Amino acid sequence: MKKDIDWSNLTFSYTKTDKRYVCNYKNGAWDEGGLIDDDMIVMSEDAGVLQYAQTVFEGLKAYTTKDGKIVCFRPDLNADRLIDSAKRLEIPPLPKEKFLESIREVVAANADWVPPYGTGASLYLRPYIFGINPVIGVKPADDYQYRVFATPVGPYFKGGAKPIRVKISDFDRAAPRGTGNIKVGLNYAMSLHAIVTAHNEGFAENIYLDPATRTKIEETGGANILFVDTDGNLVVPKSDSILPSITRRSLVYVGEHYLGLKVVEREVLLSEVFEGKFAEGGLCGTAAVISPLGSINDHGKEFTFSNGMEEMGPVLTKLRATLTGIQEGDIEAPEGWIFTIC
Ligand SMILES: *Cc1c(COP(=O)(O)O)cnc(C)c1O
């Protein structure tokens, strides 16, 4: 039976659910793995993750489609990305099949926590791997734990998607040839001071520039950026240090194949924003799909997109509606995009 929860009023926060999946890497191999009840982790005070931040993660959601099925959206891409992230931090990659099996098991075991269709809420899944044995000299851990927990989260937008005001950060996110293209806690640890600073100044998010020249737009702390130029083309910033968002890659496909948009992936200069080259801008990621930009502030100089601060622009609105329609089963999905669990 579904849990007695006011689904539409859930926030993005942690709620302990019934089951989580655990798999341990020891003596050079991942064990069988399976579901457990215990939400607590006991480990050495000197665990590798605690000393040198050796941990990688993913984020995806399970939700109910119109016809009552519980599904996930393209989890195979989360599996691939977790492998890429793990390799970069010398963590043994988790086999793709094991990842998909863990998602299937955690969601099925917590089916009562999956919000019903139409609530806008979802069951957020957090897979992660971390070094668990004692490590004091700087080196990779020998033993690791992989876990997936699930927590119900509310609709990202309550009462419509209001455009946000963002600033150009004075801090850098990811060095050239650094770790910007993998999903790791270390990229978030260093963003915390920057986001608290931005919030204190009245901004919702930080846009990070390329650290080498500080002229090109990369992404925000936790979302990729999309623009629509004044000709109606979708423009996507390109850089080796941007995290390859699955939402962004899906939106690019949908823009091209469902909406007939021209998509240009290229370096985007901050100066182009202030020259008025873009009519619309948005942040994209699993949580919001697209969150519209209202304005971008660069040290007091502010550019406001033509949609203004009240609503999302027409092209991004259509793009967002098409992708959410595909996710929820109202529009036919490309082969392999919807992973049905039960
Ligand atoms: C997770 C993440 C995103 C969004 O990726 P999705 O796969 O679309 O959820 C974007 N930027 C950063 C830095 C991220 O960590």
Coordinates of N, CA and C in Angstrom, one line a residue, residues 108-315:
A108 N 11.8 -1.4 -6.7 CA 10.7 -2.4 -6.5 C 10.5 -2.6 -5.0
A109 N 11.5 -2.6 -4.2 CA 11.4 -2.8 -2.8 C 10.8 -1.6 -2.1
N110 N 10.9 -0.5 -2.7 CA 10.3 0.8 -2.1 C 9.2 1.3 -3.0
A111 N 8.5 0.4 -3.6 CA 7.4 0.8 -4.6 C 6.3 1.7 -3.8
D112 N 6.1 1.4 -2.6 CA 5.1 2.1 -1.8 C 5.5 3.6 -1.6
W113 N 6.8 3.9 -1.9 CA 7.3 5.2 -1.7 C 7.3 6.0 -3.0
V114 N 7.0 5.3 -4.1 CA 7.0 6.0 -5.4 C 5.7 6.8 -5.6
P115 N 5.8 8.1 -5.7 CA 4.6 9.0 -5.8 C 3.7 8.6 -6.9
P116 N 2.4 8.7 -6.7 CA 1.5 8.4 -7.8 C 1.6 9.4 -9.0
Y117 N 1.1 9.0 -10.1 CA 1.1 9.8 -11.3 C 0.3 11.1 -11.1
G118 N 0.8 12.2 -11.6 CA 0.1 13.4 -11.5 C 0.4 14.3 -10.3
T119 N 1.2 13.8 -9.4 CA 1.6 14.6 -8.2 C 2.8 15.5 -8.5
G120 N 3.5 15.2 -9.5 CA 4.7 15.9 -9.8 C 5.9 15.5 -9.0
A121 N 5.6 14.6 -8.0 CA 6.7 14.1 -7.1 C 7.4 12.9 -7.7
S122 N 8.5 12.5 -7.2 CA 9.2 11.3 -7.7 C 10.0 10.6 -6.5
L123 N 10.5 9.4 -6.8 CA 11.4 8.8 -5.9 C 12.8 9.0 -6.3
Y124 N 13.5 9.8 -5.6 CA 14.9 10.2 -6.0 C 15.8 9.0 -5.6
L125 N 16.7 8.6 -6.5 CA 17.7 7.5 -6.2 C 19.1 8.1 -6.2
R126 N 19.8 7.7 -5.2 CA 21.2 8.2 -5.0 C 22.1 7.0 -4.9
P127 N 22.7 6.6 -6.1 CA 23.8 5.6 -6.1 C 25.1 6.2 -5.8
Y128 N 26.0 5.6 -5.1 CA 27.3 6.1 -4.8 C 28.3 5.0 -4.4
I129 N 29.6 5.3 -4.6 CA 30.6 4.4 -4.3 C 31.7 5.1 -3.5
F130 N 32.2 4.5 -2.4 CA 33.2 5.3 -1.6 C 34.2 4.3 -1.0
G131 N 35.4 4.8 -0.8 CA 36.5 4.1 -0.2 C 36.3 3.9 1.2
I132 N 36.3 2.6 1.7 CA 35.8 2.3 3.1 C 36.9 1.8 4.0
N133 N 38.1 1.3 3.5 CA 39.1 0.8 4.5 C 40.0 2.0 4.9
P134 N 40.8 1.7 5.9 CA 41.7 2.8 6.4 C 42.7 3.2 5.3
V135 N 42.9 4.5 5.1 CA 43.9 5.0 4.2 C 44.5 6.2 4.8
I136 N 45.8 6.2 5.1 CA 46.5 7.3 5.7 C 47.5 8.0 4.7
G137 N 48.3 7.1 4.1 CA 49.2 7.7 3.0 C 48.3 7.9 1.8
V138 N 48.6 9.0 1.0 CA 47.7 9.3 -0.1 C 47.7 8.2 -1.1
K139 N 46.7 7.4 -1.2 CA 46.6 6.4 -2.3 C 45.1 5.9 -2.4
P140 N 44.8 5.2 -3.4 CA 43.4 4.8 -3.5 C 43.1 3.7 -2.4
A141 N 41.9 3.7 -1.9 CA 41.5 2.6 -1.0 C 41.6 1.2 -1.6
D142 N 41.6 0.2 -0.8 CA 41.5 -1.2 -1.3 C 40.1 -1.7 -1.4
D143 N 39.3 -1.3 -0.4 CA 37.9 -1.8 -0.3 C 36.9 -0.6 -0.5
Y144 N 35.8 -1.0 -1.1 CA 34.8 0.1 -1.5 C 33.4 -0.4 -1.1
Q145 N 32.5 0.5 -0.9 CA 31.1 0.1 -0.8 C 30.3 0.9 -1.8
Y146 N 29.4 0.2 -2.5 CA 28.4 0.8 -3.4 C 27.1 0.7 -2.7
R147 N 26.3 1.8 -2.7 CA 25.0 1.9 -2.1 C 24.1 2.6 -3.0
V148 N 22.8 2.3 -2.9 CA 21.7 3.1 -3.5 C 20.6 3.2 -2.5
F149 N 20.3 4.4 -2.1 CA 19.1 4.6 -1.3 C 18.1 5.4 -2.1
A150 N 16.9 5.4 -1.6 CA 15.8 6.1 -2.3 C 15.1 7.0 -1.3
T151 N 14.7 8.2 -1.8 CA 13.9 9.1 -1.0 C 12.9 9.8 -1.8
P152 N 11.7 9.9 -1.3 CA 10.6 10.6 -2.1 C 10.9 12.1 -2.1
V153 N 10.7 12.7 -3.2 CA 10.9 14.2 -3.3 C 9.8 14.8 -4.0
G154 N 9.5 16.1 -3.7 CA 8.4 16.8 -4.3 C 8.6 17.3 -5.6
P155 N 7.6 17.9 -6.2 CA 7.7 18.6 -7.5 C 8.7 19.7 -7.4
Y156 N 9.6 19.9 -8.4 CA 10.6 20.9 -8.4 C 10.0 22.3 -8.4
F157 N 8.9 22.5 -9.2 CA 8.3 23.8 -9.3 C 6.9 23.6 -8.7
K158 N 6.6 24.4 -7.6 CA 5.3 24.4 -7.1 C 4.6 25.7 -7.6
G159 N 3.6 25.6 -8.4 CA 3.0 26.8 -9.0 C 3.7 27.4 -10.1
G160 N 4.2 26.6 -11.1 CA 4.9 27.2 -12.3 C 6.3 27.4 -12.1
A161 N 7.0 27.4 -13.2 CA 8.5 27.5 -13.3 C 8.8 29.0 -13.4
K162 N 9.2 29.6 -12.3 CA 9.6 31.0 -12.2 C 11.0 31.2 -12.6
P163 N 11.3 32.1 -13.5 CA 12.7 32.3 -13.9 C 13.5 32.8 -12.7
I164 N 14.8 32.4 -12.7 CA 15.7 32.7 -11.6 C 16.7 33.7 -12.0
R165 N 17.3 34.4 -10.9 CA 18.3 35.4 -11.1 C 19.6 34.7 -10.7
V166 N 20.6 34.7 -11.6 CA 21.9 34.1 -11.3 C 23.0 35.0 -11.4
K167 N 24.1 34.7 -10.8 CA 25.3 35.6 -10.9 C 26.5 34.8 -11.6
I168 N 27.4 35.6 -12.1 CA 28.6 35.0 -12.6 C 29.5 34.9 -11.4
S169 N 30.0 33.7 -11.1 CA 30.7 33.4 -9.9 C 32.2 34.0 -10.0
D170 N 32.7 34.4 -8.9 CA 34.1 34.8 -8.8 C 35.0 33.6 -8.5
F171 N 34.3 32.5 -8.1 CA 35.0 31.2 -7.9 C 35.0 30.4 -9.2
D172 N 36.0 29.5 -9.3 CA 36.0 28.6 -10.4 C 35.5 27.2 -9.9
R173 N 34.9 26.5 -10.9 CA 34.3 25.2 -10.5 C 35.3 24.0 -10.9
A174 N 35.8 24.0 -12.1 CA 36.5 22.9 -12.6 C 37.7 23.3 -13.5
A175 N 38.9 22.9 -13.1 CA 40.1 23.3 -13.8 C 40.1 22.6 -15.2
P176 N 40.7 23.2 -16.2 CA 40.9 22.4 -17.4 C 41.7 21.1 -17.1
R177 N 41.3 20.0 -17.7 CA 41.9 18.7 -17.4 C 41.7 18.3 -16.0
G178 N 40.7 18.9 -15.3 CA 40.5 18.5 -13.9 C 39.4 17.5 -13.8
T179 N 38.4 17.7 -12.9 CA 37.4 16.7 -12.6 C 35.9 17.2 -12.9
G180 N 35.9 18.3 -13.7 CA 34.6 18.9 -14.0 C 33.6 18.0 -14.7
N181 N 34.2 17.0 -15.5 CA 33.3 16.2 -16.3 C 32.9 14.9 -15.6
I182 N 33.2 14.7 -14.3 CA 32.7 13.5 -13.6 C 31.9 14.0 -12.4
K183 N 31.0 13.1 -12.0 CA 30.1 13.4 -10.9 C 30.6 13.0 -9.6
V184 N 31.2 13.9 -8.9 CA 32.0 13.6 -7.6 C 31.7 14.6 -6.6
G185 N 31.6 14.1 -5.3 CA 31.4 15.0 -4.2 C 32.4 16.2 -4.1
L186 N 33.6 15.9 -4.5 CA 34.6 16.9 -4.4 C 34.3 18.2 -5.2
N187 N 33.6 18.0 -6.3 CA 33.2 19.2 -7.1 C 32.1 20.0 -6.3
Y188 N 31.4 19.3 -5.5 CA 30.3 20.0 -4.7 C 30.8 20.6 -3.4
A189 N 31.8 20.0 -2.8 CA 32.4 20.5 -1.6 C 32.9 21.9 -1.8
M190 N 33.6 22.1 -2.9 CA 34.2 23.4 -3.2 C 33.2 24.4 -3.7
S191 N 32.0 24.0 -4.1 CA 30.9 24.9 -4.5 C 30.1 25.5 -3.4
L192 N 30.3 24.9 -2.2 CA 29.4 25.3 -1.1 C 29.6 26.7 -0.7
H193 N 30.8 27.1 -0.5 CA 31.1 28.5 -0.1 C 30.6 29.5 -1.2
A194 N 30.8 29.1 -2.5 CA 30.3 29.9 -3.6 C 28.8 30.1 -3.6
I195 N 28.1 29.0 -3.3 CA 26.6 29.1 -3.4 C 26.0 29.8 -2.2
V196 N 26.7 29.6 -1.0 CA 26.2 30.4 0.2 C 26.4 31.9 -0.1
T197 N 27.6 32.2 -0.7 CA 27.9 33.6 -1.0 C 26.8 34.1 -2.0
A198 N 26.5 33.4 -3.0 CA 25.5 33.8 -4.0 C 24.2 34.0 -3.4
H199 N 23.7 33.1 -2.5 CA 22.4 33.2 -1.9 C 22.4 34.4 -1.0
N200 N 23.5 34.7 -0.3 CA 23.5 35.9 0.6 C 23.4 37.1 -0.2
E201 N 23.8 37.1 -1.4 CA 23.7 38.3 -2.3 C 22.4 38.3 -3.1
G202 N 21.5 37.4 -2.8 CA 20.2 37.4 -3.4 C 20.1 36.7 -4.8
F203 N 21.1 35.8 -5.1 CA 21.0 35.1 -6.4 C 20.7 33.6 -6.1
A204 N 20.0 33.0 -7.1 CA 19.6 31.6 -6.9 C 20.7 30.6 -7.2
E205 N 21.6 31.0 -8.1 CA 22.6 30.1 -8.5 C 23.9 30.8 -9.0
N206 N 25.0 30.1 -9.2 CA 26.2 30.6 -9.7 C 26.4 30.1 -11.1
I207 N 26.8 30.9 -12.1 CA 27.3 30.4 -13.3 C 28.8 30.5 -13.3
Y208 N 29.4 29.3 -13.6 CA 30.9 29.3 -13.6 C 31.4 29.5 -15.0
L209 N 32.5 30.2 -15.0 CA 33.2 30.4 -16.3 C 34.3 29.4 -16.5
D210 N 34.9 29.4 -17.6 CA 36.1 28.5 -17.8 C 37.2 29.2 -17.1
P211 N 37.9 28.4 -16.1 CA 38.9 29.0 -15.3 C 40.1 29.5 -16.1
A212 N 40.4 29.0 -17.2 CA 41.6 29.4 -18.0 C 41.5 30.8 -18.5
T213 N 40.4 31.2 -19.1 CA 40.3 32.5 -19.6 C 39.2 33.4 -19.0
R214 N 38.3 32.7 -18.2 CA 37.1 33.4 -17.6 C 36.3 34.2 -18.6
T215 N 36.2 33.7 -19.8 CA 35.4 34.4 -20.8 C 34.2 33.5 -21.3
K216 N 34.3 32.2 -21.0 CA 33.3 31.3 -21.6 C 32.4 30.7 -20.5
I217 N 31.2 30.5 -20.8 CA 30.2 30.0 -19.9 C 30.3 28.5 -19.9
E218 N 30.4 27.9 -18.6 CA 30.5 26.4 -18.5 C 29.1 25.9 -18.0
E219 N 28.9 25.9 -16.7 CA 27.6 25.5 -16.1 C 27.5 26.0 -14.7
T220 N 26.4 25.7 -14.1 CA 26.2 26.1 -12.7 C 26.7 25.0 -11.8
G221 N 26.5 25.1 -10.5 CA 27.1 24.1 -9.6 C 26.5 22.7 -9.8
G222 N 25.3 22.6 -10.2 CA 24.6 21.3 -10.3 C 23.8 21.2 -11.5
A223 N 23.9 22.0 -12.5 CA 23.1 21.9 -13.7 C 23.8 22.5 -14.9
N224 N 23.5 21.9 -16.1 CA 24.1 22.4 -17.4 C 23.2 23.6 -17.8
I225 N 23.7 24.3 -18.8 CA 23.0 25.5 -19.3 C 22.7 25.3 -20.7
L226 N 21.5 25.8 -21.1 CA 21.1 25.9 -22.5 C 20.7 27.3 -22.9
F227 N 20.9 27.7 -24.1 CA 20.4 29.0 -24.6 C 19.6 28.7 -25.8
V228 N 18.7 29.7 -26.1 CA 18.0 29.7 -27.4 C 18.4 31.1 -28.0
D229 N 19.0 31.0 -29.2 CA 19.5 32.3 -29.8 C 18.3 33.0 -30.4
T230 N 18.6 34.2 -30.9 CA 17.5 35.1 -31.4 C 16.9 34.5 -32.7
D231 N 17.6 33.5 -33.3 CA 17.0 32.9 -34.5 C 16.2 31.6 -34.1
G232 N 16.1 31.3 -32.8 CA 15.4 30.1 -32.4 C 16.2 28.8 -32.4
N233 N 17.5 28.9 -32.5 CA 18.3 27.7 -32.4 C 18.7 27.4 -31.0
L234 N 18.8 26.1 -30.7 CA 19.3 25.7 -29.3 C 20.8 25.8 -29.3
V235 N 21.4 26.5 -28.4 CA 22.8 26.7 -28.3 C 23.3 26.1 -26.9
V236 N 24.2 25.1 -27.0 CA 24.6 24.4 -25.8 C 26.1 24.6 -25.6
P237 N 26.5 25.2 -24.5 CA 28.0 25.4 -24.2 C 28.7 24.1 -24.3
K238 N 29.9 24.2 -24.9 CA 30.8 23.0 -25.1 C 32.1 23.2 -24.3
S239 N 32.5 22.2 -23.5 CA 33.7 22.3 -22.8 C 34.0 20.9 -22.2
D240 N 35.3 20.6 -22.1 CA 35.7 19.3 -21.5 C 35.4 19.2 -20.0
S241 N 35.2 20.4 -19.4 CA 35.0 20.4 -18.0 C 33.6 20.5 -17.5
I242 N 32.6 20.4 -18.5 CA 31.2 20.4 -18.1 C 30.8 18.9 -17.8
L243 N 30.0 18.8 -16.8 CA 29.4 17.4 -16.5 C 28.4 17.0 -17.6
P244 N 28.6 15.9 -18.2 CA 27.7 15.5 -19.3 C 26.3 15.1 -18.8
S245 N 25.4 16.1 -18.6 CA 24.1 15.9 -18.1 C 23.3 15.0 -19.0
I246 N 22.6 14.1 -18.4 CA 21.7 13.2 -19.2 C 20.5 14.0 -19.7
T247 N 20.0 14.9 -18.9 CA 18.9 15.7 -19.3 C 19.3 16.6 -20.5
R248 N 20.4 17.2 -20.4 CA 20.9 18.0 -21.5 C 21.0 17.2 -22.8
R249 N 21.6 16.0 -22.7 CA 21.8 15.2 -23.9 C 20.4 14.8 -24.5
S250 N 19.4 14.5 -23.6 CA 18.1 14.1 -24.0 C 17.4 15.3 -24.6
L251 N 17.5 16.5 -24.1 CA 16.9 17.7 -24.6 C 17.4 18.0 -26.0
V252 N 18.7 17.8 -26.2 CA 19.3 18.1 -27.5 C 18.7 17.1 -28.5
Y253 N 18.5 15.9 -28.1 CA 17.9 14.9 -29.1 C 16.5 15.3 -29.4
V254 N 15.7 15.6 -28.3 CA 14.3 16.0 -28.5 C 14.2 17.3 -29.3
G255 N 15.1 18.2 -29.1 CA 15.0 19.5 -29.8 C 15.2 19.2 -31.3
E256 N 16.2 18.3 -31.6 CA 16.5 18.0 -33.0 C 15.4 17.1 -33.7
H257 N 15.1 16.0 -33.0 CA 14.3 15.0 -33.6 C 12.8 15.2 -33.4
Y258 N 12.3 15.8 -32.4 CA 10.9 16.0 -32.1 C 10.4 17.4 -32.5
L259 N 11.3 18.4 -32.3 CA 10.8 19.8 -32.5 C 11.5 20.4 -33.8
G260 N 12.4 19.7 -34.4 CA 13.0 20.2 -35.6 C 13.9 21.5 -35.4
L261 N 14.4 21.6 -34.1 CA 15.3 22.7 -33.8 C 16.7 22.5 -34.4
K262 N 17.3 23.5 -34.7 CA 18.8 23.4 -35.0 C 19.5 23.5 -33.7
V263 N 20.4 22.5 -33.5 CA 21.2 22.5 -32.2 C 22.6 22.8 -32.5
V264 N 23.2 23.8 -31.8 CA 24.6 24.1 -32.0 C 25.3 23.9 -30.7
E265 N 26.3 23.0 -30.7 CA 27.1 22.8 -29.5 C 28.4 23.5 -29.7
R266 N 28.7 24.5 -29.0 CA 29.9 25.3 -29.2 C 30.3 26.0 -28.0
E267 N 31.5 26.6 -28.0 CA 31.9 27.5 -26.9 C 31.0 28.7 -26.9
V268 N 30.5 29.1 -25.7 CA 29.7 30.3 -25.6 C 30.4 31.3 -24.7
L269 N 30.6 32.5 -25.3 CA 31.2 33.6 -24.6 C 30.2 34.3 -23.7
L270 N 30.6 34.7 -22.5 CA 29.8 35.5 -21.6 C 29.4 36.8 -22.4
S271 N 30.3 37.3 -23.1 CA 30.0 38.6 -23.8 C 28.8 38.5 -24.8
E272 N 28.6 37.3 -25.3 CA 27.5 37.1 -26.2 C 26.1 37.3 -25.5
V273 N 26.1 36.9 -24.2 CA 24.9 37.1 -23.5 C 24.6 38.6 -23.4
F274 N 25.6 39.4 -23.1 CA 25.4 40.9 -22.9 C 25.2 41.6 -24.3
E275 N 25.6 40.9 -25.4 CA 25.4 41.4 -26.7 C 23.9 41.2 -27.2
G276 N 23.2 40.4 -26.4 CA 21.8 40.1 -26.7 C 21.6 39.0 -27.7
K277 N 22.6 38.1 -27.8 CA 22.4 37.0 -28.8 C 21.4 36.0 -28.4
F278 N 21.1 35.9 -27.1 CA 20.2 34.8 -26.7 C 18.8 35.4 -26.1
A279 N 17.8 34.8 -26.6 CA 16.4 35.2 -26.2 C 16.0 34.5 -24.9
E280 N 16.5 33.2 -24.8 CA 16.1 32.4 -23.6 C 17.3 31.7 -23.1
G281 N 17.2 31.4 -21.8 CA 18.3 30.6 -21.2 C 17.7 29.7 -20.1
G282 N 18.3 28.6 -19.9 CA 17.7 27.7 -18.8 C 18.8 26.8 -18.3
L283 N 18.6 26.3 -17.0 CA 19.4 25.3 -16.4 C 18.8 24.0 -16.6
C284 N 19.5 22.9 -16.8 CA 18.9 21.6 -17.0 C 19.6 20.5 -16.1
G285 N 18.7 19.6 -15.6 CA 19.2 18.5 -14.8 C 18.0 17.7 -14.4
T286 N 18.3 16.5 -13.8 CA 17.2 15.6 -13.5 C 16.1 16.2 -12.7
A287 N 16.5 17.0 -11.7 CA 15.5 17.5 -10.8 C 14.4 18.4 -11.4
A288 N 14.8 19.4 -12.2 CA 13.8 20.3 -12.7 C 13.5 20.1 -14.2
V289 N 14.3 19.3 -14.9 CA 14.4 19.1 -16.3 C 14.9 20.4 -16.9
I290 N 14.1 21.5 -16.9 CA 14.6 22.8 -17.3 C 14.1 23.8 -16.3
S291 N 15.0 24.7 -15.8 CA 14.6 25.8 -14.9 C 15.0 27.0 -15.6
P292 N 14.1 27.9 -15.9 CA 14.4 29.1 -16.8 C 15.2 30.1 -16.1
L293 N 16.1 30.7 -16.9 CA 16.9 31.9 -16.4 C 16.1 33.1 -16.6
G294 N 16.0 34.0 -15.6 CA 15.4 35.3 -15.8 C 16.5 36.3 -16.2
S295 N 17.5 36.4 -15.3 CA 18.6 37.3 -15.6 C 20.0 36.7 -15.2
I296 N 21.0 37.3 -15.8 CA 22.4 36.9 -15.4 C 23.1 38.2 -15.0
N297 N 23.7 38.2 -13.8 CA 24.4 39.4 -13.3 C 25.9 39.2 -13.3
D298 N 26.6 40.0 -13.9 CA 28.1 40.0 -13.9 C 28.6 41.2 -13.3
H299 N 28.9 41.1 -12.0 CA 29.5 42.2 -11.2 C 28.6 43.5 -11.4
G300 N 27.3 43.4 -11.2 CA 26.5 44.6 -11.2 C 25.8 44.8 -12.6
K301 N 26.4 44.3 -13.7 CA 25.9 44.5 -15.0 C 24.9 43.3 -15.2
E302 N 23.6 43.7 -15.4 CA 22.6 42.6 -15.5 C 21.9 42.5 -16.8
F303 N 21.8 41.3 -17.3 CA 21.1 41.0 -18.6 C 19.8 40.3 -18.2
T304 N 18.7 40.8 -18.7 CA 17.4 40.1 -18.5 C 16.9 39.5 -19.8
F305 N 16.6 38.2 -19.8 CA 16.1 37.5 -21.0 C 14.8 38.0 -21.4
S306 N 14.4 37.8 -22.7 CA 13.1 38.4 -23.2 C 11.9 37.9 -22.5
N307 N 12.0 36.7 -21.9 CA 10.8 36.1 -21.2 C 10.6 36.8 -19.9
G308 N 11.6 37.6 -19.4 CA 11.4 38.3 -18.1 C 11.5 37.4 -16.9
M309 N 11.0 37.9 -15.8 CA 11.1 37.2 -14.5 C 9.8 36.5 -14.1
E310 N 8.8 36.5 -15.0 CA 7.6 35.8 -14.6 C 7.3 34.4 -15.2
E311 N 7.8 34.2 -16.5 CA 7.6 32.9 -17.1 C 8.7 32.4 -18.0
M312 N 8.7 31.2 -18.2 CA 9.7 30.5 -19.1 C 9.4 31.0 -20.6
G313 N 10.5 31.1 -21.4 CA 10.3 31.5 -22.8 C 9.6 30.4 -23.6
P314 N 9.1 30.7 -24.8 CA 8.3 29.7 -25.5 C 9.1 28.5 -26.0
V315 N 10.3 28.6 -26.4 CA 11.1 27.5 -27.0 C 11.4 26.5 -25.9

